[in-house]
Short mmCIF file of N, CA and C in Angstrom, two decimals:
data_model
loop_
_atom_site.label_atom_id
_atom_site.label_comp_id
_atom_site.label_asym_id
_atom_site.label_seq_id
_atom_site.Cartn_x
_atom_site.Cartn_y
_atom_site.Cartn_z
N MET A 1 0.92 -1.13 0.02
CA MET A 1 0.14 -0.02 -0.07
C MET A 1 0.82 1.19 0.00
N ILE A 2 0.60 1.99 -0.89
CA ILE A 2 1.45 3.39 -1.26
C ILE A 2 0.74 4.56 -0.71
N ALA A 3 1.26 5.44 0.12
CA ALA A 3 0.81 6.56 0.46
C ALA A 3 1.71 7.59 0.31
N ALA A 4 0.96 8.99 0.64
CA ALA A 4 1.94 10.35 0.53
C ALA A 4 0.92 11.13 1.53
N VAL A 5 1.72 11.70 2.36
CA VAL A 5 1.34 12.69 3.54
C VAL A 5 1.57 14.30 2.95
N VAL A 6 0.44 14.82 3.39
CA VAL A 6 0.56 16.49 3.09
C VAL A 6 0.34 17.21 4.07
N THR A 7 1.04 18.11 4.70
CA THR A 7 0.90 18.83 5.56
C THR A 7 0.30 20.12 5.07
N VAL A 8 -0.76 20.62 5.43
CA VAL A 8 -1.38 21.93 4.94
C VAL A 8 -1.11 23.12 6.39
N SER A 9 -0.26 23.98 5.69
CA SER A 9 0.12 24.90 6.95
C SER A 9 0.87 26.09 6.40
N ASP A 10 0.45 27.37 6.60
CA ASP A 10 1.14 28.24 6.22
C ASP A 10 2.57 28.70 6.79
N SER A 11 2.49 28.47 7.97
CA SER A 11 3.83 28.69 8.76
C SER A 11 4.67 27.66 8.67
N CYS A 12 4.37 26.44 8.49
CA CYS A 12 5.05 25.53 8.12
C CYS A 12 5.86 25.63 6.83
N SER A 13 4.87 26.01 5.74
CA SER A 13 5.51 26.16 4.52
C SER A 13 6.38 27.42 4.29
N ARG A 14 6.40 28.24 5.22
CA ARG A 14 7.15 29.38 5.36
C ARG A 14 8.48 28.95 5.84
N GLY A 15 8.61 27.96 7.01
CA GLY A 15 9.81 27.71 7.39
C GLY A 15 9.79 28.18 8.92
N GLU A 16 8.49 28.92 9.39
CA GLU A 16 8.54 29.25 10.76
C GLU A 16 8.19 28.39 11.90
N ARG A 17 7.63 27.26 11.38
CA ARG A 17 7.38 26.25 12.66
C ARG A 17 7.36 25.15 11.95
N GLN A 18 8.25 24.12 12.53
CA GLN A 18 8.52 22.63 12.24
C GLN A 18 7.19 21.88 12.18
N ASP A 19 7.24 21.03 10.82
CA ASP A 19 5.97 20.12 10.92
C ASP A 19 6.16 18.99 11.70
N GLN A 20 5.07 18.62 12.80
CA GLN A 20 4.91 17.78 13.79
C GLN A 20 4.06 16.63 13.20
N SER A 21 2.97 17.17 12.68
CA SER A 21 1.75 16.40 12.32
C SER A 21 2.32 15.12 11.29
N GLY A 22 2.66 15.70 10.44
CA GLY A 22 3.13 14.94 9.01
C GLY A 22 4.29 13.72 9.61
N PRO A 23 5.16 14.02 10.12
CA PRO A 23 5.94 12.96 10.66
C PRO A 23 5.21 12.18 11.66
N ALA A 24 4.66 12.37 12.40
CA ALA A 24 3.77 11.65 13.14
C ALA A 24 2.53 10.58 12.47
N VAL A 25 2.11 11.31 11.49
CA VAL A 25 1.26 10.46 10.67
C VAL A 25 2.08 9.40 9.88
N THR A 26 3.09 9.86 9.19
CA THR A 26 3.84 8.87 8.47
C THR A 26 4.33 7.93 9.22
N GLN A 27 4.77 7.95 10.70
CA GLN A 27 5.21 7.08 11.45
C GLN A 27 3.95 5.90 11.86
N LEU A 28 2.71 6.42 11.73
CA LEU A 28 1.76 5.47 12.12
C LEU A 28 1.40 4.60 10.78
N LEU A 29 1.55 5.58 9.47
CA LEU A 29 1.25 4.71 8.31
C LEU A 29 2.18 3.47 8.03
N GLU A 30 3.56 3.94 8.25
CA GLU A 30 4.54 2.94 8.27
C GLU A 30 4.37 1.69 9.09
N ARG A 31 3.95 1.99 10.47
CA ARG A 31 3.58 0.96 11.17
C ARG A 31 2.38 0.17 10.76
N ILE A 32 1.70 0.63 10.00
CA ILE A 32 0.53 -0.22 9.72
C ILE A 32 0.80 -0.57 8.25
N HIS A 33 1.90 -0.68 7.83
CA HIS A 33 2.30 -1.55 6.60
C HIS A 33 2.19 -0.63 5.47
N PHE A 34 2.28 0.75 5.46
CA PHE A 34 2.03 1.57 4.19
C PHE A 34 3.27 2.12 3.91
N SER A 35 3.83 2.24 2.68
CA SER A 35 5.14 2.65 1.89
C SER A 35 4.71 4.35 1.76
N VAL A 36 5.34 5.11 2.67
CA VAL A 36 5.20 6.45 2.26
C VAL A 36 6.07 6.80 1.41
N VAL A 37 5.74 7.23 0.27
CA VAL A 37 6.69 7.81 -0.77
C VAL A 37 7.16 9.26 -1.17
N ALA A 38 5.99 9.96 -0.49
CA ALA A 38 6.05 11.43 -0.42
C ALA A 38 5.63 11.91 0.78
N ARG A 39 6.16 13.12 1.20
CA ARG A 39 5.94 14.00 2.37
C ARG A 39 5.93 15.31 1.61
N GLU A 40 4.75 15.99 1.53
CA GLU A 40 4.75 17.52 1.07
C GLU A 40 4.27 18.52 2.15
N VAL A 41 4.66 19.60 2.02
CA VAL A 41 3.76 20.72 2.97
C VAL A 41 3.57 22.02 1.89
N VAL A 42 2.12 22.19 2.05
CA VAL A 42 1.90 23.25 1.22
C VAL A 42 1.04 24.22 2.21
N PRO A 43 1.01 25.72 1.80
CA PRO A 43 0.18 26.48 2.75
C PRO A 43 -1.28 26.32 2.54
N ASP A 44 -1.90 27.10 3.31
CA ASP A 44 -3.14 27.07 3.18
C ASP A 44 -3.83 27.55 2.10
N ASP A 45 -3.75 27.27 0.93
CA ASP A 45 -4.29 27.87 -0.40
C ASP A 45 -5.13 26.65 -1.12
N SER A 46 -6.13 27.03 -1.45
CA SER A 46 -7.08 25.83 -2.05
C SER A 46 -6.34 25.71 -3.41
N LEU A 47 -6.11 26.55 -4.34
CA LEU A 47 -5.64 26.13 -5.44
C LEU A 47 -4.10 25.21 -5.52
N GLN A 48 -3.46 25.54 -4.57
CA GLN A 48 -2.24 24.86 -4.55
C GLN A 48 -2.44 23.23 -3.69
N ILE A 49 -3.37 23.62 -2.80
CA ILE A 49 -3.89 22.04 -2.37
C ILE A 49 -4.39 21.31 -3.39
N GLN A 50 -5.42 21.53 -4.25
CA GLN A 50 -5.89 20.95 -5.38
C GLN A 50 -5.09 20.28 -6.29
N ASN A 51 -4.03 21.35 -6.72
CA ASN A 51 -2.76 20.73 -7.61
C ASN A 51 -1.96 19.54 -7.10
N LEU A 52 -1.74 19.97 -5.72
CA LEU A 52 -0.76 18.71 -5.25
C LEU A 52 -1.51 17.49 -5.03
N LEU A 53 -2.91 17.70 -4.58
CA LEU A 53 -3.85 16.42 -4.39
C LEU A 53 -3.88 15.72 -5.78
N ILE A 54 -4.26 16.46 -6.79
CA ILE A 54 -4.46 15.81 -7.99
C ILE A 54 -3.22 15.08 -8.65
N ARG A 55 -1.84 15.70 -8.37
CA ARG A 55 -0.77 15.10 -9.05
C ARG A 55 -0.49 13.84 -8.05
N LEU A 56 -0.62 13.92 -6.78
CA LEU A 56 -0.10 12.86 -6.06
C LEU A 56 -1.41 11.53 -6.12
N ALA A 57 -2.42 12.01 -6.41
CA ALA A 57 -3.48 10.94 -6.85
C ALA A 57 -3.13 10.08 -7.73
N ARG A 58 -2.38 10.51 -8.88
CA ARG A 58 -1.94 9.80 -9.86
C ARG A 58 -0.70 8.77 -9.74
N GLU A 59 -0.27 9.04 -8.39
CA GLU A 59 1.06 8.38 -7.99
C GLU A 59 0.87 7.34 -6.87
N VAL A 60 -0.12 7.52 -6.00
CA VAL A 60 -0.19 6.69 -4.87
C VAL A 60 -1.82 6.36 -4.58
N GLN A 61 -1.95 5.35 -3.62
CA GLN A 61 -3.25 4.91 -3.08
C GLN A 61 -3.81 5.57 -2.27
N LEU A 62 -3.22 6.27 -1.35
CA LEU A 62 -3.66 6.86 -0.30
C LEU A 62 -3.00 8.25 0.11
N ILE A 63 -3.69 9.30 0.04
CA ILE A 63 -3.24 10.77 0.43
C ILE A 63 -3.80 10.87 1.58
N VAL A 64 -2.66 11.20 2.92
CA VAL A 64 -3.38 11.76 4.33
C VAL A 64 -3.00 13.10 4.27
N THR A 65 -4.04 13.88 4.40
CA THR A 65 -3.64 15.45 4.73
C THR A 65 -3.65 15.75 6.25
N THR A 66 -2.98 16.58 6.55
CA THR A 66 -3.03 17.11 8.11
C THR A 66 -2.92 18.45 8.11
N GLY A 67 -3.91 19.09 8.86
CA GLY A 67 -4.09 20.67 8.92
C GLY A 67 -5.17 21.17 7.85
N GLY A 68 -5.50 22.33 8.31
CA GLY A 68 -6.49 23.04 7.45
C GLY A 68 -7.91 22.76 7.66
N THR A 69 -8.35 21.94 8.53
CA THR A 69 -9.69 21.35 8.66
C THR A 69 -10.61 22.14 9.70
N GLY A 70 -10.16 23.17 10.27
CA GLY A 70 -10.94 23.60 11.38
C GLY A 70 -11.79 24.64 10.68
N ILE A 71 -12.22 25.74 11.60
CA ILE A 71 -13.06 26.75 11.19
C ILE A 71 -12.40 28.26 10.87
N ALA A 72 -11.06 28.29 11.01
CA ALA A 72 -10.25 29.64 10.91
C ALA A 72 -10.61 29.66 9.44
N LEU A 73 -10.19 31.17 9.07
CA LEU A 73 -10.47 31.76 7.63
C LEU A 73 -9.70 30.76 6.71
N ARG A 74 -8.48 30.74 7.05
CA ARG A 74 -7.75 30.08 6.27
C ARG A 74 -7.48 28.71 6.04
N ASP A 75 -8.87 27.73 6.96
CA ASP A 75 -8.64 26.31 6.74
C ASP A 75 -9.53 25.98 5.66
N VAL A 76 -8.73 25.62 4.50
CA VAL A 76 -9.67 25.30 3.27
C VAL A 76 -9.31 23.71 2.57
N THR A 77 -8.79 23.10 3.71
CA THR A 77 -8.62 21.84 2.97
C THR A 77 -9.77 20.89 2.65
N PRO A 78 -10.75 21.04 3.46
CA PRO A 78 -11.95 19.96 3.15
C PRO A 78 -12.40 20.63 1.79
N GLU A 79 -12.56 21.78 1.52
CA GLU A 79 -13.15 22.41 0.31
C GLU A 79 -12.13 21.96 -0.84
N ALA A 80 -10.88 22.41 -0.47
CA ALA A 80 -9.70 21.34 -1.78
C ALA A 80 -10.14 20.32 -2.23
N THR A 81 -10.24 19.35 -0.77
CA THR A 81 -10.27 17.87 -1.25
C THR A 81 -11.83 17.99 -2.22
N ARG A 82 -12.88 18.32 -1.43
CA ARG A 82 -14.15 18.22 -2.22
C ARG A 82 -13.83 18.39 -3.67
N ALA A 83 -13.39 19.73 -3.94
CA ALA A 83 -13.27 20.11 -5.37
C ALA A 83 -12.57 19.06 -6.12
N ILE A 84 -11.58 18.06 -5.71
CA ILE A 84 -11.00 17.44 -6.66
C ILE A 84 -11.52 15.68 -6.58
N SER A 85 -12.44 15.64 -5.78
CA SER A 85 -13.02 14.26 -5.26
C SER A 85 -13.92 13.93 -6.37
N ASP A 86 -14.00 12.65 -6.74
CA ASP A 86 -15.14 12.05 -7.69
C ASP A 86 -16.38 11.75 -6.60
N ARG A 87 -16.09 11.15 -5.41
CA ARG A 87 -16.95 10.86 -4.48
C ARG A 87 -16.67 11.02 -3.13
N LEU A 88 -17.39 11.05 -2.16
CA LEU A 88 -17.05 11.22 -0.71
C LEU A 88 -17.55 10.09 0.02
N LEU A 89 -16.70 9.91 0.92
CA LEU A 89 -17.10 8.67 2.06
C LEU A 89 -17.30 9.59 3.30
N ASP A 90 -18.46 9.50 3.32
CA ASP A 90 -19.00 10.62 4.73
C ASP A 90 -18.76 9.68 6.00
N GLY A 91 -19.05 8.38 5.90
CA GLY A 91 -18.78 7.51 7.14
C GLY A 91 -17.58 7.61 7.79
N VAL A 92 -16.50 7.66 6.97
CA VAL A 92 -15.05 7.87 7.32
C VAL A 92 -14.83 9.03 8.21
N ALA A 93 -15.51 10.27 7.73
CA ALA A 93 -14.99 11.51 8.52
C ALA A 93 -15.86 11.46 9.70
N GLU A 94 -17.22 10.63 9.58
CA GLU A 94 -18.00 10.75 10.78
C GLU A 94 -17.45 9.83 11.89
N ARG A 95 -16.81 8.77 11.71
CA ARG A 95 -15.93 7.70 12.51
C ARG A 95 -14.72 8.85 13.06
N MET A 96 -14.13 9.20 12.22
CA MET A 96 -13.18 10.04 13.05
C MET A 96 -13.35 11.13 13.98
N ARG A 97 -14.63 11.76 13.63
CA ARG A 97 -15.10 12.90 14.52
C ARG A 97 -15.68 11.95 15.77
N ALA A 98 -16.28 11.29 15.82
CA ALA A 98 -16.88 10.36 16.85
C ALA A 98 -15.97 9.80 17.61
N GLU A 99 -14.68 9.37 17.16
CA GLU A 99 -13.77 8.85 18.27
C GLU A 99 -13.09 10.21 18.73
N GLY A 100 -12.83 10.91 18.07
CA GLY A 100 -12.40 11.99 18.55
C GLY A 100 -13.02 12.88 19.40
N THR A 101 -14.38 13.07 19.73
CA THR A 101 -15.26 13.43 20.60
C THR A 101 -15.25 12.75 22.05
N LYS A 102 -14.58 11.47 21.91
CA LYS A 102 -14.48 10.70 23.37
C LYS A 102 -12.99 11.52 23.82
N LYS A 103 -12.41 11.94 23.33
CA LYS A 103 -11.16 12.51 24.10
C LYS A 103 -11.20 14.31 24.12
N THR A 104 -11.84 14.70 23.02
CA THR A 104 -11.98 16.19 23.51
C THR A 104 -13.22 16.59 22.35
N PRO A 105 -14.00 17.65 23.27
CA PRO A 105 -15.25 18.17 22.56
C PRO A 105 -14.93 18.82 21.39
N PHE A 106 -13.68 19.27 21.16
CA PHE A 106 -13.17 20.07 20.16
C PHE A 106 -13.10 19.42 18.56
N ALA A 107 -13.04 18.09 18.96
CA ALA A 107 -13.26 17.26 17.42
C ALA A 107 -14.29 17.52 16.81
N ALA A 108 -15.57 18.12 17.35
CA ALA A 108 -16.82 18.30 16.59
C ALA A 108 -16.53 19.23 15.61
N LEU A 109 -15.39 20.27 16.06
CA LEU A 109 -15.22 21.32 15.17
C LEU A 109 -14.50 21.08 14.05
N SER A 110 -13.97 19.64 13.97
CA SER A 110 -13.17 19.55 12.67
C SER A 110 -13.93 19.32 11.58
N ARG A 111 -13.46 19.66 10.25
CA ARG A 111 -14.35 19.67 9.30
C ARG A 111 -13.80 18.55 8.08
N GLY A 112 -12.80 17.82 8.46
CA GLY A 112 -12.04 17.05 7.39
C GLY A 112 -13.16 16.00 6.85
N ILE A 113 -12.71 15.52 5.78
CA ILE A 113 -13.59 14.76 5.03
C ILE A 113 -12.50 13.69 4.28
N CYS A 114 -13.25 12.75 4.02
CA CYS A 114 -12.68 11.40 3.01
C CYS A 114 -13.08 11.31 1.65
N GLY A 115 -12.33 11.61 0.80
CA GLY A 115 -13.02 11.41 -0.78
C GLY A 115 -12.16 10.74 -1.44
N VAL A 116 -12.62 10.13 -2.71
CA VAL A 116 -11.94 9.48 -3.88
C VAL A 116 -11.72 10.21 -5.15
N ARG A 117 -10.48 9.99 -5.55
CA ARG A 117 -10.12 10.51 -6.67
C ARG A 117 -9.59 9.32 -7.44
N GLY A 118 -10.40 9.06 -8.65
CA GLY A 118 -10.06 7.72 -9.32
C GLY A 118 -9.70 6.63 -8.57
N ARG A 119 -8.56 5.79 -8.44
CA ARG A 119 -8.57 4.90 -7.36
C ARG A 119 -7.79 5.38 -6.13
N CYS A 120 -7.73 6.55 -6.02
CA CYS A 120 -7.00 6.87 -4.69
C CYS A 120 -8.01 7.64 -3.57
N LEU A 121 -7.64 7.10 -2.35
CA LEU A 121 -8.67 7.82 -1.26
C LEU A 121 -7.58 8.99 -0.69
N VAL A 122 -8.43 9.94 -0.38
CA VAL A 122 -7.90 11.29 0.38
C VAL A 122 -8.56 11.26 1.74
N LEU A 123 -7.73 11.56 2.68
CA LEU A 123 -8.21 11.37 4.20
C LEU A 123 -7.79 12.79 4.72
N ASN A 124 -8.54 13.72 5.04
CA ASN A 124 -8.31 14.75 5.85
C ASN A 124 -8.01 14.65 7.34
N LEU A 125 -7.04 14.91 7.98
CA LEU A 125 -6.85 14.81 9.49
C LEU A 125 -6.75 16.14 9.84
N PRO A 126 -7.00 16.19 11.53
CA PRO A 126 -6.47 17.67 11.74
C PRO A 126 -5.10 18.02 12.08
N GLY A 127 -4.91 19.32 12.21
CA GLY A 127 -3.52 19.48 12.17
C GLY A 127 -2.57 19.37 13.52
N SER A 128 -3.26 19.12 14.54
CA SER A 128 -2.56 18.83 15.96
C SER A 128 -1.95 17.35 15.77
N PRO A 129 -0.55 17.08 16.13
CA PRO A 129 -0.16 15.95 15.93
C PRO A 129 -0.82 14.65 16.53
N ASN A 130 -1.26 14.97 18.10
CA ASN A 130 -2.04 14.13 18.43
C ASN A 130 -3.59 13.93 18.04
N GLY A 131 -4.16 14.94 17.53
CA GLY A 131 -5.48 14.64 16.69
C GLY A 131 -5.27 14.04 15.23
N ALA A 132 -4.26 14.30 14.97
CA ALA A 132 -3.94 13.48 13.28
C ALA A 132 -3.81 12.09 13.61
N VAL A 133 -2.96 11.82 14.52
CA VAL A 133 -2.72 10.28 14.99
C VAL A 133 -4.03 9.78 15.23
N GLU A 134 -4.79 10.36 16.25
CA GLU A 134 -6.08 9.63 16.89
C GLU A 134 -6.90 9.48 15.83
N SER A 135 -6.90 10.43 14.86
CA SER A 135 -8.11 10.16 13.90
C SER A 135 -7.91 9.37 12.88
N LEU A 136 -6.46 9.17 12.53
CA LEU A 136 -6.04 8.08 11.65
C LEU A 136 -6.24 6.66 12.32
N GLU A 137 -5.98 6.54 13.47
CA GLU A 137 -6.02 5.45 14.11
C GLU A 137 -7.46 4.78 14.32
N ALA A 138 -8.58 6.02 14.27
CA ALA A 138 -9.91 5.46 14.25
C ALA A 138 -10.37 4.86 12.92
N VAL A 139 -9.73 5.07 11.83
CA VAL A 139 -10.22 4.34 10.69
C VAL A 139 -9.04 3.61 10.05
N ALA A 140 -8.14 3.45 10.92
CA ALA A 140 -7.02 2.70 10.11
C ALA A 140 -7.43 1.08 9.61
N ASN A 141 -8.47 0.55 10.45
CA ASN A 141 -8.75 -0.73 9.77
C ASN A 141 -9.43 -0.74 8.59
N LEU A 142 -10.07 0.46 8.18
CA LEU A 142 -10.97 0.68 7.16
C LEU A 142 -10.01 0.65 6.06
N LEU A 143 -8.84 1.04 5.88
CA LEU A 143 -8.24 1.64 4.84
C LEU A 143 -7.74 0.33 3.90
N PRO A 144 -7.31 -0.70 4.22
CA PRO A 144 -6.78 -1.87 3.53
C PRO A 144 -8.20 -2.09 2.59
N HIS A 145 -9.03 -2.34 3.22
CA HIS A 145 -10.42 -2.95 2.59
C HIS A 145 -10.94 -1.75 1.48
N ALA A 146 -11.00 -0.49 2.02
CA ALA A 146 -11.23 0.67 0.84
C ALA A 146 -10.39 0.51 -0.28
N LEU A 147 -8.89 0.42 -0.19
CA LEU A 147 -8.00 0.49 -1.10
C LEU A 147 -8.42 -0.76 -1.96
N ASP A 148 -8.66 -2.02 -1.48
CA ASP A 148 -8.87 -3.08 -2.27
C ASP A 148 -10.06 -2.94 -3.03
N LEU A 149 -10.90 -2.34 -2.40
CA LEU A 149 -12.54 -2.01 -3.28
C LEU A 149 -11.94 -1.01 -4.50
N LEU A 150 -11.13 0.19 -4.13
CA LEU A 150 -10.90 1.04 -5.08
C LEU A 150 -9.85 0.47 -6.28
N SER A 151 -9.15 -0.63 -5.87
CA SER A 151 -8.40 -1.18 -6.89
C SER A 151 -8.92 -2.39 -7.94
N GLY A 152 -10.31 -2.64 -7.54
CA GLY A 152 -11.11 -3.43 -8.24
C GLY A 152 -11.27 -4.81 -7.72
N LYS A 153 -10.75 -4.83 -6.51
CA LYS A 153 -11.04 -6.43 -5.85
C LYS A 153 -12.20 -6.07 -5.07
N THR A 154 -13.51 -6.24 -5.64
CA THR A 154 -14.63 -6.34 -5.35
C THR A 154 -15.49 -7.86 -4.87
N ASP A 155 -14.71 -8.63 -4.78
CA ASP A 155 -15.12 -9.99 -4.63
C ASP A 155 -15.27 -10.05 -2.80
N HIS A 156 -16.49 -10.42 -2.15
CA HIS A 156 -16.87 -10.44 -0.82
C HIS A 156 -17.00 -11.59 -0.29
N LYS A 157 -15.65 -12.28 -0.40
CA LYS A 157 -15.59 -13.94 0.30
C LYS A 157 -15.82 -13.83 1.88
#
């Protein structure tokens, strides 16, 4: 299973802050047997996010974004993801938020979505390292089956 991790952050993209969420998510993906072939940092700019997601979707099976899912004015990751997605998987995002609210009520403020572009799954995670890892853990067991389905393995034995 091949993945890419995209950190969406103005301050990280300008080099003003070190990315902590991207490496944390990468470690978890590798632990659950993904090969992370790309790690990118992009500012909170919808067009730049869209262009990067489109490019990466041609190269990997899973794109995990971290950051830009809140309600601040510059948080546009869900909109960028929606714009490039063929379909949305609402249940995946609902599961992440449901699990997150067990630890913090602020999880309800996350607007992250999960979409499909071609045969690639795009998953939006929160920007905090803990929130990103916990959200990914909440849906990690769904990813192999989802990727099998996207790759055409639809036999339900």
